[in-house]
PDB file of C-alpha atoms and ligand atoms in Angstrom:
ATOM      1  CA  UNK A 671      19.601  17.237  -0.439  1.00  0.00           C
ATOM      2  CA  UNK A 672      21.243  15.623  -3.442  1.00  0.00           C
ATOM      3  CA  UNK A 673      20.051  12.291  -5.064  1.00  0.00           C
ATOM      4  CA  UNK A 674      22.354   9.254  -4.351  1.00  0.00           C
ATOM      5  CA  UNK A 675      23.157   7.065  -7.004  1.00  0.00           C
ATOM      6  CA  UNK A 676      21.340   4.121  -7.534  1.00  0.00           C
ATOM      7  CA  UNK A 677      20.437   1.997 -10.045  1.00  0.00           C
ATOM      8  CA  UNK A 678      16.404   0.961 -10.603  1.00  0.00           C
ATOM      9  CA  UNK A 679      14.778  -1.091 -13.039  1.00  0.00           C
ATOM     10  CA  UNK A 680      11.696  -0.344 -14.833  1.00  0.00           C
ATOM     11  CA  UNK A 681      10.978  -4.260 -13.694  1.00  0.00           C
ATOM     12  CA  UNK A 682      11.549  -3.135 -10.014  1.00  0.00           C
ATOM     13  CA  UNK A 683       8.965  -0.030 -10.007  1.00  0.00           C
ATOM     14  CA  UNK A 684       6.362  -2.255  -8.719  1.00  0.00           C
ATOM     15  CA  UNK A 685       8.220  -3.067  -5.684  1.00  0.00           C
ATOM     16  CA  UNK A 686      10.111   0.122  -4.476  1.00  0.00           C
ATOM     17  CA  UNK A 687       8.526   2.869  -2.370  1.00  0.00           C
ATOM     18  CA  UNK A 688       7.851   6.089  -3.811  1.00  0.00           C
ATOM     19  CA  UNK A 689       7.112   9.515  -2.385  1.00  0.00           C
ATOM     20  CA  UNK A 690       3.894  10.337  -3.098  1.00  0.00           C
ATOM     21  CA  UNK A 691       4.046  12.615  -6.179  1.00  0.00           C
ATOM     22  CA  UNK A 692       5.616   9.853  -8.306  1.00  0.00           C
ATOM     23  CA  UNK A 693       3.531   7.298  -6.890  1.00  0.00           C
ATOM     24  CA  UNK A 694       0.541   8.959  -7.407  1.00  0.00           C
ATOM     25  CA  UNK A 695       2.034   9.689 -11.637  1.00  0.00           C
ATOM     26  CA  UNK A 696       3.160   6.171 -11.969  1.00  0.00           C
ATOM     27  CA  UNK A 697       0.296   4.605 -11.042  1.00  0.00           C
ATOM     28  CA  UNK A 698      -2.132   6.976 -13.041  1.00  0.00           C
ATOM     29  CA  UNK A 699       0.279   5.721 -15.830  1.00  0.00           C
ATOM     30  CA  UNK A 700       0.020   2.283 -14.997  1.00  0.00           C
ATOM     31  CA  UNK A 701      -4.150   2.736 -14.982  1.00  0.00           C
ATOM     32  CA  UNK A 702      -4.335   5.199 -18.279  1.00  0.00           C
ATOM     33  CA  UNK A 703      -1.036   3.937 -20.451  1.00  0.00           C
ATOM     34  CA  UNK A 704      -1.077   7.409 -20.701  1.00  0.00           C
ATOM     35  CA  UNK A 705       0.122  11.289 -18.697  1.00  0.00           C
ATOM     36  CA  UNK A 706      -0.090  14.437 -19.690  1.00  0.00           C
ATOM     37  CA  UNK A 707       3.241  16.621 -20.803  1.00  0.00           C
ATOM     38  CA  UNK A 708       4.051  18.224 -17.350  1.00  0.00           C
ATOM     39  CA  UNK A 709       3.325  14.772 -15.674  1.00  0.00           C
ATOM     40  CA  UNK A 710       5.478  12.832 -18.251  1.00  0.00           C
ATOM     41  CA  UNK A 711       7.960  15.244 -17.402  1.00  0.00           C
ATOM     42  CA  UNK A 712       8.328  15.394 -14.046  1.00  0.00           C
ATOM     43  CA  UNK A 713       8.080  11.361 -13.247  1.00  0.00           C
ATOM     44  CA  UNK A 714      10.402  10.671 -16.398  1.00  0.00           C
ATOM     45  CA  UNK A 715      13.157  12.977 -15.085  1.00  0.00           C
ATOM     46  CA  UNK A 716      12.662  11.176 -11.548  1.00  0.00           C
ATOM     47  CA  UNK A 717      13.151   8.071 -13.064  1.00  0.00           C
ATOM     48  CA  UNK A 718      16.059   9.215 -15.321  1.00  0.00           C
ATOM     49  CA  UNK A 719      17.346   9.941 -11.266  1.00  0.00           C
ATOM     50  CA  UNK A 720      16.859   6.469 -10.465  1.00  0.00           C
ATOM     51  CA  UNK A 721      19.588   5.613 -13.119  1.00  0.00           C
ATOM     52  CA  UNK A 722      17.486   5.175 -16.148  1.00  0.00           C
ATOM     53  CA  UNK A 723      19.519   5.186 -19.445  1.00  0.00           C
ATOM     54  CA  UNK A 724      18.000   7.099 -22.418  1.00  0.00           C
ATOM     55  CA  UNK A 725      17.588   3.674 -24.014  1.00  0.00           C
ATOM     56  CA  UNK A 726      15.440   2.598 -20.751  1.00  0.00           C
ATOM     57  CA  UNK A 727      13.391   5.688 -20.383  1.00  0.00           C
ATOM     58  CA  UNK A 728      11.953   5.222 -24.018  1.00  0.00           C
ATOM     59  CA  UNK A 729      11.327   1.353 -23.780  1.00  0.00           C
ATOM     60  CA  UNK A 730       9.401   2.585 -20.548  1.00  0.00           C
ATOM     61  CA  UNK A 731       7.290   5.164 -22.044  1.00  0.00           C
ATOM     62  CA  UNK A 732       7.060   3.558 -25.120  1.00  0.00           C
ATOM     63  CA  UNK A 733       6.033   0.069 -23.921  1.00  0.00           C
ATOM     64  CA  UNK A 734       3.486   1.763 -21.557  1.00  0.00           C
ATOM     65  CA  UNK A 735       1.987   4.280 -23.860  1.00  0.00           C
ATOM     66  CA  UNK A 736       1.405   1.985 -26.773  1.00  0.00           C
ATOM     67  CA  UNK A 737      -0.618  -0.663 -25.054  1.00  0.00           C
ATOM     68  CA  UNK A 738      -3.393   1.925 -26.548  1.00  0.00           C
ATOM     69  CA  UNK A 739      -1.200   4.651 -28.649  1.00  0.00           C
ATOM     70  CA  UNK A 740       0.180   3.237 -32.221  1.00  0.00           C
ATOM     71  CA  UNK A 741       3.949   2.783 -32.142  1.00  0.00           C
ATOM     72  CA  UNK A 742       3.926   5.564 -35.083  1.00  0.00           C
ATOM     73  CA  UNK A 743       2.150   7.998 -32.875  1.00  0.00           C
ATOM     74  CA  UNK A 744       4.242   7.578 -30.427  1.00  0.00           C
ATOM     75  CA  UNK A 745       7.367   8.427 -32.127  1.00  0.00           C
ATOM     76  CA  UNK A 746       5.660  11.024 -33.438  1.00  0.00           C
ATOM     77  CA  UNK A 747       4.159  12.887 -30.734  1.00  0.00           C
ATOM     78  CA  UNK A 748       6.170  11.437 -27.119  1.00  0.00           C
ATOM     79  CA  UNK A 749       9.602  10.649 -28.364  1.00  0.00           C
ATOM     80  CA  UNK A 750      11.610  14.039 -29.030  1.00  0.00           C
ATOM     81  CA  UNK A 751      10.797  14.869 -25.241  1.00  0.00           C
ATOM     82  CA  UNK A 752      12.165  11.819 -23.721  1.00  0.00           C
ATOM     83  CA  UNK A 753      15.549  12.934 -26.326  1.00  0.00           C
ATOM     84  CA  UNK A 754      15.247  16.168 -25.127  1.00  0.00           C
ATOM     85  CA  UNK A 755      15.844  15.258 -21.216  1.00  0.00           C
ATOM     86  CA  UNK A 756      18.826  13.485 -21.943  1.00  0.00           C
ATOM     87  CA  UNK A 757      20.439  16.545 -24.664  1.00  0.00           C
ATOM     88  CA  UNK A 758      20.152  14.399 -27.714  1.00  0.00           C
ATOM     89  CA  UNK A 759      18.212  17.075 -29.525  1.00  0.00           C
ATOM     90  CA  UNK A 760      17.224  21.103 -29.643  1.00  0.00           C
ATOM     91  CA  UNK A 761      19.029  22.700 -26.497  1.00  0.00           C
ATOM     92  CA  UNK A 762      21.880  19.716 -25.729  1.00  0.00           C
ATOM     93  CA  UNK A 763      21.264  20.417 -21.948  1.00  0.00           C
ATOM     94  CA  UNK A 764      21.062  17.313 -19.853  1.00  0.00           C
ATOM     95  CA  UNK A 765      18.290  17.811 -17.761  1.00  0.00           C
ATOM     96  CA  UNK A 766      18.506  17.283 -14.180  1.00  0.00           C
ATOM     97  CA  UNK A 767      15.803  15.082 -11.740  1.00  0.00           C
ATOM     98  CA  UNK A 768      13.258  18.139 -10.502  1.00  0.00           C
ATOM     99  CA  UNK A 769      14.004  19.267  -6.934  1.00  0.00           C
ATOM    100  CA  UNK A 770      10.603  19.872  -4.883  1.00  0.00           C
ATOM    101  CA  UNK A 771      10.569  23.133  -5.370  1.00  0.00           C
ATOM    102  CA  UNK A 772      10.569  23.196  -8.799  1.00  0.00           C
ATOM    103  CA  UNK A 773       7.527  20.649  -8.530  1.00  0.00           C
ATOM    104  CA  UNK A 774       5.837  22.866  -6.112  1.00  0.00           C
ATOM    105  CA  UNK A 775       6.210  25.827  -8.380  1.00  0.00           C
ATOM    106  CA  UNK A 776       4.761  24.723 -11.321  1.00  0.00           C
ATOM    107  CA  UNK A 777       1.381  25.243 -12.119  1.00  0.00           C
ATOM    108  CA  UNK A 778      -1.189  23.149 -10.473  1.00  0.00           C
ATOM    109  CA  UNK A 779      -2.627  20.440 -11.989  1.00  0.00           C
ATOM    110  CA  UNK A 780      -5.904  20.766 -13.691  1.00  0.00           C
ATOM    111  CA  UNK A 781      -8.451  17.657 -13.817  1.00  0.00           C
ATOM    112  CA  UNK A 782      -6.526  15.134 -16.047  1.00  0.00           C
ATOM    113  CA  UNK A 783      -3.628  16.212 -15.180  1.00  0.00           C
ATOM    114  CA  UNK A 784      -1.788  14.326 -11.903  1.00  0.00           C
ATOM    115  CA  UNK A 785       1.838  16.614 -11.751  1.00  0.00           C
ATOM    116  CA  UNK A 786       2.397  18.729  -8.884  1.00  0.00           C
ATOM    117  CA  UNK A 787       3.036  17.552  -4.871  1.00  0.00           C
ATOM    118  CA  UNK A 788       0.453  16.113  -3.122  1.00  0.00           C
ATOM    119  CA  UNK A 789       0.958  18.089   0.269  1.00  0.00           C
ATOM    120  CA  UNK A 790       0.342  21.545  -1.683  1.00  0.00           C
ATOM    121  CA  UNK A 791      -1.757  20.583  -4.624  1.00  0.00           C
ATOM    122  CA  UNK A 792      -4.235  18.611  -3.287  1.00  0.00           C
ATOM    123  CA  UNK A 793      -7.046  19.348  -1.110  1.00  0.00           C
ATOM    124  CA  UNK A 794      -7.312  17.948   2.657  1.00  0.00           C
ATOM    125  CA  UNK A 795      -9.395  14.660   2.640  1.00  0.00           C
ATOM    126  CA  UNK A 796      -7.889  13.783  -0.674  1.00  0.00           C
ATOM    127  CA  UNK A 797      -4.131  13.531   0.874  1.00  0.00           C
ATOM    128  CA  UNK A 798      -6.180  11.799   3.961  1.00  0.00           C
ATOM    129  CA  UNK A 799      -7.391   9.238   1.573  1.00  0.00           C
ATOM    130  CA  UNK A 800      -4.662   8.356  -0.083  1.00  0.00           C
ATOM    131  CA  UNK A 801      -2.022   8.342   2.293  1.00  0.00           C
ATOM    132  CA  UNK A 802      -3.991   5.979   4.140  1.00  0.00           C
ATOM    133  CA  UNK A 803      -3.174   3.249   2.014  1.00  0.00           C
ATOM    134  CA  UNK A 804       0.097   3.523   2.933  1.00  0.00           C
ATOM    135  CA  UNK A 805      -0.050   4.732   6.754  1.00  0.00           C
ATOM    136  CA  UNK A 806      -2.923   4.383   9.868  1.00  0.00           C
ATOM    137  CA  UNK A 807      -5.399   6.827   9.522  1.00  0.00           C
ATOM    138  CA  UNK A 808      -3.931   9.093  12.523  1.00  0.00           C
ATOM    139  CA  UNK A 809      -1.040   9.502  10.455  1.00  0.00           C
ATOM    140  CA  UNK A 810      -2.679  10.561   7.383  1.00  0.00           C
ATOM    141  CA  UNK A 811      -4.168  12.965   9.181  1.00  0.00           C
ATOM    142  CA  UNK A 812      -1.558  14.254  10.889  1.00  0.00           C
ATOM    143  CA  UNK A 813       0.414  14.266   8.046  1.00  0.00           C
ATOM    144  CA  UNK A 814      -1.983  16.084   5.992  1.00  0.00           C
ATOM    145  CA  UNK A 815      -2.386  18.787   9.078  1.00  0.00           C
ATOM    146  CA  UNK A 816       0.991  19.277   8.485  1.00  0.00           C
ATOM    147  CA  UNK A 817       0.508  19.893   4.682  1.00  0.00           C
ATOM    148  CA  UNK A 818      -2.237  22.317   5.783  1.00  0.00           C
ATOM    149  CA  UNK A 819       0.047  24.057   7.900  1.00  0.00           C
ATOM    150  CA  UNK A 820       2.326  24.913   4.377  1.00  0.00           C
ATOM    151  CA  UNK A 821       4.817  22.615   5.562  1.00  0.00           C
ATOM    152  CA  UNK A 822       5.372  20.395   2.365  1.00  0.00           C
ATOM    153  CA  UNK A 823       8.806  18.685   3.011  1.00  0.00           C
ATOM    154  CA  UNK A 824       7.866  18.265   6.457  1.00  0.00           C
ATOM    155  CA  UNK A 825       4.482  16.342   5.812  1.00  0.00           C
ATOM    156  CA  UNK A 826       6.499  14.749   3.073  1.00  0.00           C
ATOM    157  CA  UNK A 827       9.315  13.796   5.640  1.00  0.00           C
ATOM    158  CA  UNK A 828       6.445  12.371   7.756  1.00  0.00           C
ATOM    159  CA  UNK A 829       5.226   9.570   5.037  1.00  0.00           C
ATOM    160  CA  UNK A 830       9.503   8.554   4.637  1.00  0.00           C
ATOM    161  CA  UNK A 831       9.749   8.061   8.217  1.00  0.00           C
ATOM    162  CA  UNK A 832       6.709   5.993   8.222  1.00  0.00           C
ATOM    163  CA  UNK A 833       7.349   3.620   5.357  1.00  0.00           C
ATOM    164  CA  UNK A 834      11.270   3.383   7.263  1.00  0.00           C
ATOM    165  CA  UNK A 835       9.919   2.318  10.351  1.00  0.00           C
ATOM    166  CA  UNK A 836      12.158  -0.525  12.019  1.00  0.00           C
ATOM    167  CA  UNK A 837      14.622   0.580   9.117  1.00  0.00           C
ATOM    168  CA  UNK A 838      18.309   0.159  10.303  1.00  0.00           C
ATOM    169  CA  UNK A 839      19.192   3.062   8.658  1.00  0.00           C
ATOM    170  CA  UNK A 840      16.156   4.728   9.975  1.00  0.00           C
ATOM    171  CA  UNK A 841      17.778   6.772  12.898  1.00  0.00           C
ATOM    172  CA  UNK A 842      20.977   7.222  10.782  1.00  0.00           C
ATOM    173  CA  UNK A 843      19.037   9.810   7.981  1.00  0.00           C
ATOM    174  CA  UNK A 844      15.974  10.674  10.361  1.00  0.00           C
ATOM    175  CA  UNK A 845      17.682  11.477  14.343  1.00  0.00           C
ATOM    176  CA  UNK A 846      16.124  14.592  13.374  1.00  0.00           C
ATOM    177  CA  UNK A 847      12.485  15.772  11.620  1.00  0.00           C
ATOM    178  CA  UNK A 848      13.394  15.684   7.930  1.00  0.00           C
ATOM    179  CA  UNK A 849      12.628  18.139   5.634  1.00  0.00           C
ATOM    180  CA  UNK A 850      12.021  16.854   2.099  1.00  0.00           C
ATOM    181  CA  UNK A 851      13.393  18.925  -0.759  1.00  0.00           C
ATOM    182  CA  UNK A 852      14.040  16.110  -3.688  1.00  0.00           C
ATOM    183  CA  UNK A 853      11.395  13.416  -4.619  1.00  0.00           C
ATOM    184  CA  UNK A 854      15.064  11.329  -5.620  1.00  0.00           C
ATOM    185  CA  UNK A 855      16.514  11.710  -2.029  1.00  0.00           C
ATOM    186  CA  UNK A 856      13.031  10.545  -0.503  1.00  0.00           C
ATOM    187  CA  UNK A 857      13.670   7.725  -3.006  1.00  0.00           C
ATOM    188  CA  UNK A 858      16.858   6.701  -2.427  1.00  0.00           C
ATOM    189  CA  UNK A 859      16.129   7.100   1.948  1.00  0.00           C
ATOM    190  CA  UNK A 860      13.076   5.004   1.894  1.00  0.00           C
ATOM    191  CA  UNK A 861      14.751   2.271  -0.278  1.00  0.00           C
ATOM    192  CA  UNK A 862      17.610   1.729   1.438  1.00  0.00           C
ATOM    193  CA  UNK A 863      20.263   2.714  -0.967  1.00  0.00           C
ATOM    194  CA  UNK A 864      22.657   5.181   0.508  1.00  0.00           C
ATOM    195  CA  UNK A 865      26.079   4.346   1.115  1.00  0.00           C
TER     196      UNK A 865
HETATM  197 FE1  SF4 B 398       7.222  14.983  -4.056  1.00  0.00          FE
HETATM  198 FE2  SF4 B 398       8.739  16.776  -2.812  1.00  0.00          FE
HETATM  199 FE3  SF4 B 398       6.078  16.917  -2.637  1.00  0.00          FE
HETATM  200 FE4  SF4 B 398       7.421  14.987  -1.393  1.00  0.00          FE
HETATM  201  S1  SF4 B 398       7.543  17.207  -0.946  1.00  0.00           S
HETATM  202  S2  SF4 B 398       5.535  14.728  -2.585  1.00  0.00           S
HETATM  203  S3  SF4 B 398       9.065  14.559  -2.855  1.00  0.00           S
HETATM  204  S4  SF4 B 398       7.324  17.194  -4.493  1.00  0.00           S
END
Protein backbone atom coordinates (compact mmCIF):
# COMPACT_ATOMS: atom_id res chain seq x y z
CA UNK A 1 0.00 0.00 0.00
CA UNK A 2 1.24 3.44 -0.98
CA UNK A 3 -0.15 6.77 0.50
CA UNK A 4 -2.39 8.78 -1.93
CA UNK A 5 -1.94 12.28 -2.17
CA UNK A 6 -3.91 14.49 -0.31
CA UNK A 7 -3.78 17.60 1.09
CA UNK A 8 -4.76 18.15 5.13
CA UNK A 9 -4.75 21.05 7.22
CA UNK A 10 -3.47 21.30 10.62
CA UNK A 11 -7.11 23.23 11.04
CA UNK A 12 -8.80 19.99 9.71
CA UNK A 13 -7.06 17.40 12.26
CA UNK A 14 -9.92 17.74 14.51
CA UNK A 15 -12.31 16.52 12.04
CA UNK A 16 -10.63 13.67 9.96
CA UNK A 17 -10.44 10.04 11.09
CA UNK A 18 -7.30 8.62 12.09
CA UNK A 19 -6.02 5.09 12.54
CA UNK A 20 -5.47 4.53 15.84
CA UNK A 21 -1.70 5.02 16.38
CA UNK A 22 -1.89 8.68 15.27
CA UNK A 23 -4.99 9.24 16.98
CA UNK A 24 -3.95 7.98 20.03
CA UNK A 25 -0.25 10.56 19.48
CA UNK A 26 -2.29 13.47 18.41
CA UNK A 27 -4.49 13.55 21.00
CA UNK A 28 -1.83 12.87 23.82
CA UNK A 29 -0.37 16.01 22.05
CA UNK A 30 -3.39 17.87 22.09
CA UNK A 31 -3.75 16.95 26.17
CA UNK A 32 0.24 17.40 27.08
CA UNK A 33 1.41 20.26 24.31
CA UNK A 34 4.00 17.94 24.43
CA UNK A 35 5.49 13.96 22.87
CA UNK A 36 8.35 12.35 23.32
CA UNK A 37 11.18 12.02 20.33
CA UNK A 38 10.02 8.63 18.81
CA UNK A 39 6.32 9.85 19.13
CA UNK A 40 7.11 13.31 17.56
CA UNK A 41 8.60 11.35 14.98
CA UNK A 42 6.42 9.01 13.90
CA UNK A 43 3.01 11.32 13.93
CA UNK A 44 5.10 14.29 12.33
CA UNK A 45 6.23 12.14 9.38
CA UNK A 46 2.43 10.94 9.09
CA UNK A 47 1.40 14.27 8.91
CA UNK A 48 4.24 15.41 6.56
CA UNK A 49 2.12 12.30 4.44
CA UNK A 50 -0.94 14.17 4.72
CA UNK A 51 0.75 16.99 2.61
CA UNK A 52 2.23 19.07 5.30
CA UNK A 53 4.86 21.60 4.02
CA UNK A 54 8.03 22.04 6.16
CA UNK A 55 6.69 25.53 6.87
CA UNK A 56 3.32 23.77 8.26
CA UNK A 57 4.89 21.01 10.22
CA UNK A 58 6.87 23.62 12.39
CA UNK A 59 3.91 26.14 12.92
CA UNK A 60 2.20 22.78 14.12
CA UNK A 61 4.71 21.65 16.53
CA UNK A 62 5.70 24.87 17.39
CA UNK A 63 2.27 26.41 18.10
CA UNK A 64 1.39 23.22 20.10
CA UNK A 65 4.51 22.77 22.08
CA UNK A 66 4.85 26.32 23.25
CA UNK A 67 1.48 26.76 24.84
CA UNK A 68 3.89 25.53 27.89
CA UNK A 69 7.61 25.32 26.23
CA UNK A 70 9.34 28.97 25.63
CA UNK A 71 9.57 29.78 21.92
CA UNK A 72 13.56 29.79 22.60
CA UNK A 73 13.43 26.28 23.89
CA UNK A 74 11.76 25.21 21.32
CA UNK A 75 14.04 26.21 18.64
CA UNK A 76 16.49 25.00 20.61
CA UNK A 77 15.66 21.60 21.52
CA UNK A 78 12.45 20.46 18.77
CA UNK A 79 13.32 22.36 15.67
CA UNK A 80 16.47 20.67 13.89
CA UNK A 81 14.27 17.38 13.88
CA UNK A 82 11.30 18.72 12.19
CA UNK A 83 14.44 20.18 9.45
CA UNK A 84 15.81 17.00 9.52
CA UNK A 85 12.54 15.07 8.09
CA UNK A 86 12.29 17.26 5.32
CA UNK A 87 16.58 17.15 4.35
CA UNK A 88 17.17 20.73 5.26
CA UNK A 89 19.99 19.77 7.57
CA UNK A 90 22.72 16.83 8.60
CA UNK A 91 21.92 13.79 6.18
CA UNK A 92 19.76 15.81 3.21
CA UNK A 93 17.51 12.64 3.01
CA UNK A 94 13.85 13.41 2.72
CA UNK A 95 12.29 11.23 4.99
CA UNK A 96 9.46 9.19 4.01
CA UNK A 97 5.79 8.72 6.10
CA UNK A 98 6.65 5.32 8.36
CA UNK A 99 5.06 2.18 6.88
CA UNK A 100 3.50 -0.13 9.76
CA UNK A 101 6.11 -2.14 9.93
CA UNK A 102 8.55 0.15 10.67
CA UNK A 103 6.10 1.36 13.56
CA UNK A 104 5.69 -2.12 14.71
CA UNK A 105 9.39 -2.64 14.86
CA UNK A 106 10.45 -0.05 16.90
CA UNK A 107 10.83 -0.35 20.37
CA UNK A 108 7.81 -0.34 22.51
CA UNK A 109 6.75 2.43 24.21
CA UNK A 110 7.64 2.89 27.78
CA UNK A 111 5.15 4.84 30.27
CA UNK A 112 5.26 8.45 28.84
CA UNK A 113 5.87 7.50 25.83
CA UNK A 114 2.56 6.87 23.31
CA UNK A 115 4.63 5.64 19.76
CA UNK A 116 4.19 2.25 18.63
CA UNK A 117 0.67 0.45 17.13
CA UNK A 118 -1.97 -0.08 19.27
CA UNK A 119 -2.88 -3.74 18.07
CA UNK A 120 0.79 -4.98 19.12
CA UNK A 121 1.84 -2.58 21.79
CA UNK A 122 -0.87 -2.43 23.91
CA UNK A 123 -2.32 -4.84 26.19
CA UNK A 124 -5.97 -6.45 25.63
CA UNK A 125 -8.59 -4.38 27.64
CA UNK A 126 -6.64 -1.27 26.87
CA UNK A 127 -7.30 -1.61 22.86
CA UNK A 128 -10.99 -2.77 24.19
CA UNK A 129 -11.30 0.52 25.86
CA UNK A 130 -10.32 2.67 23.54
CA UNK A 131 -11.57 1.44 20.45
CA UNK A 132 -14.83 1.59 21.95
CA UNK A 133 -15.11 5.11 21.58
CA UNK A 134 -15.04 4.75 18.19
CA UNK A 135 -16.89 1.26 17.53
CA UNK A 136 -19.77 -1.03 19.67
CA UNK A 137 -18.22 -2.89 22.19
CA UNK A 138 -18.50 -6.36 20.13
CA UNK A 139 -16.31 -4.83 17.76
CA UNK A 140 -13.69 -3.72 20.02
CA UNK A 141 -13.50 -6.88 21.12
CA UNK A 142 -13.38 -8.60 18.22
CA UNK A 143 -11.07 -6.39 16.90
CA UNK A 144 -8.75 -6.63 19.70
CA UNK A 145 -9.09 -10.73 19.46
CA UNK A 146 -7.79 -10.20 16.29
CA UNK A 147 -4.78 -8.11 17.58
CA UNK A 148 -4.30 -10.99 20.05
CA UNK A 149 -4.20 -13.36 17.38
CA UNK A 150 -0.78 -11.25 15.92
CA UNK A 151 -2.81 -10.05 13.21
CA UNK A 152 -2.03 -6.20 13.33
CA UNK A 153 -3.13 -4.93 9.82
CA UNK A 154 -5.98 -7.11 10.00
CA UNK A 155 -7.41 -5.78 13.42
CA UNK A 156 -6.29 -2.48 12.02
CA UNK A 157 -8.29 -3.15 8.71
CA UNK A 158 -11.22 -3.98 11.05
CA UNK A 159 -11.47 -0.29 12.79
CA UNK A 160 -11.22 1.32 8.69
CA UNK A 161 -14.02 -0.73 7.68
CA UNK A 162 -15.96 0.31 10.63
CA UNK A 163 -15.50 4.06 10.59
CA UNK A 164 -16.37 3.49 6.35
CA UNK A 165 -19.49 1.95 7.00
CA UNK A 166 -22.28 3.17 4.43
CA UNK A 167 -19.09 4.71 2.65
CA UNK A 168 -19.62 4.72 -1.20
CA UNK A 169 -16.31 3.89 -1.69
CA UNK A 170 -16.55 1.37 1.01
CA UNK A 171 -16.91 -1.86 -1.17
CA UNK A 172 -14.60 -0.29 -3.84
CA UNK A 173 -11.15 -0.51 -1.32
CA UNK A 174 -12.70 -3.18 1.17
CA UNK A 175 -14.65 -6.24 -1.34
CA UNK A 176 -12.05 -8.03 0.42
CA UNK A 177 -10.59 -8.19 4.36
CA UNK A 178 -7.92 -5.48 4.26
CA UNK A 179 -4.73 -5.78 5.52
CA UNK A 180 -3.25 -2.54 6.86
CA UNK A 181 0.41 -1.87 6.15
CA UNK A 182 0.59 2.23 6.12
CA UNK A 183 -1.06 4.43 8.87
CA UNK A 184 -1.23 7.13 5.48
CA UNK A 185 -3.24 4.61 3.30
CA UNK A 186 -5.67 3.91 6.36
CA UNK A 187 -5.79 7.73 6.25
CA UNK A 188 -6.40 8.52 3.00
CA UNK A 189 -9.29 5.14 2.78
CA UNK A 190 -11.20 6.25 5.75
CA UNK A 191 -11.32 9.93 4.55
CA UNK A 192 -12.44 9.55 1.39
CA UNK A 193 -9.65 10.86 -0.68
CA UNK A 194 -8.58 8.43 -3.31
CA UNK A 195 -9.04 9.10 -6.79
FE1 LIG B 1 -1.02 2.32 12.84
FE2 LIG B 1 -0.40 0.41 11.11
FE3 LIG B 1 -0.85 -0.19 13.68
FE4 LIG B 1 -2.85 0.53 12.08
S1 LIG B 1 -1.60 -1.35 11.89
S2 LIG B 1 -2.50 1.26 14.17
S3 LIG B 1 -1.87 2.07 10.78
S4 LIG B 1 0.84 1.05 12.86
Amino acid sequence: QQPLKRRTTAKELDEVQMPLCMKSLYDHLKRDKHLKYDGRNQLRLFLKGLGFTFDENYAFWKTTFCAITPAIVFEKKYAYNIRHNYGLVGSRKDYAPMNCSAIQNRSAPRPGQYHGCPYKHWEHQQLIVQLQKHVGVDLATAIANTAKESLYGVACGMHLEAVMKGSQTKKMCLVNKVTISHPNFWFDYANQVHN
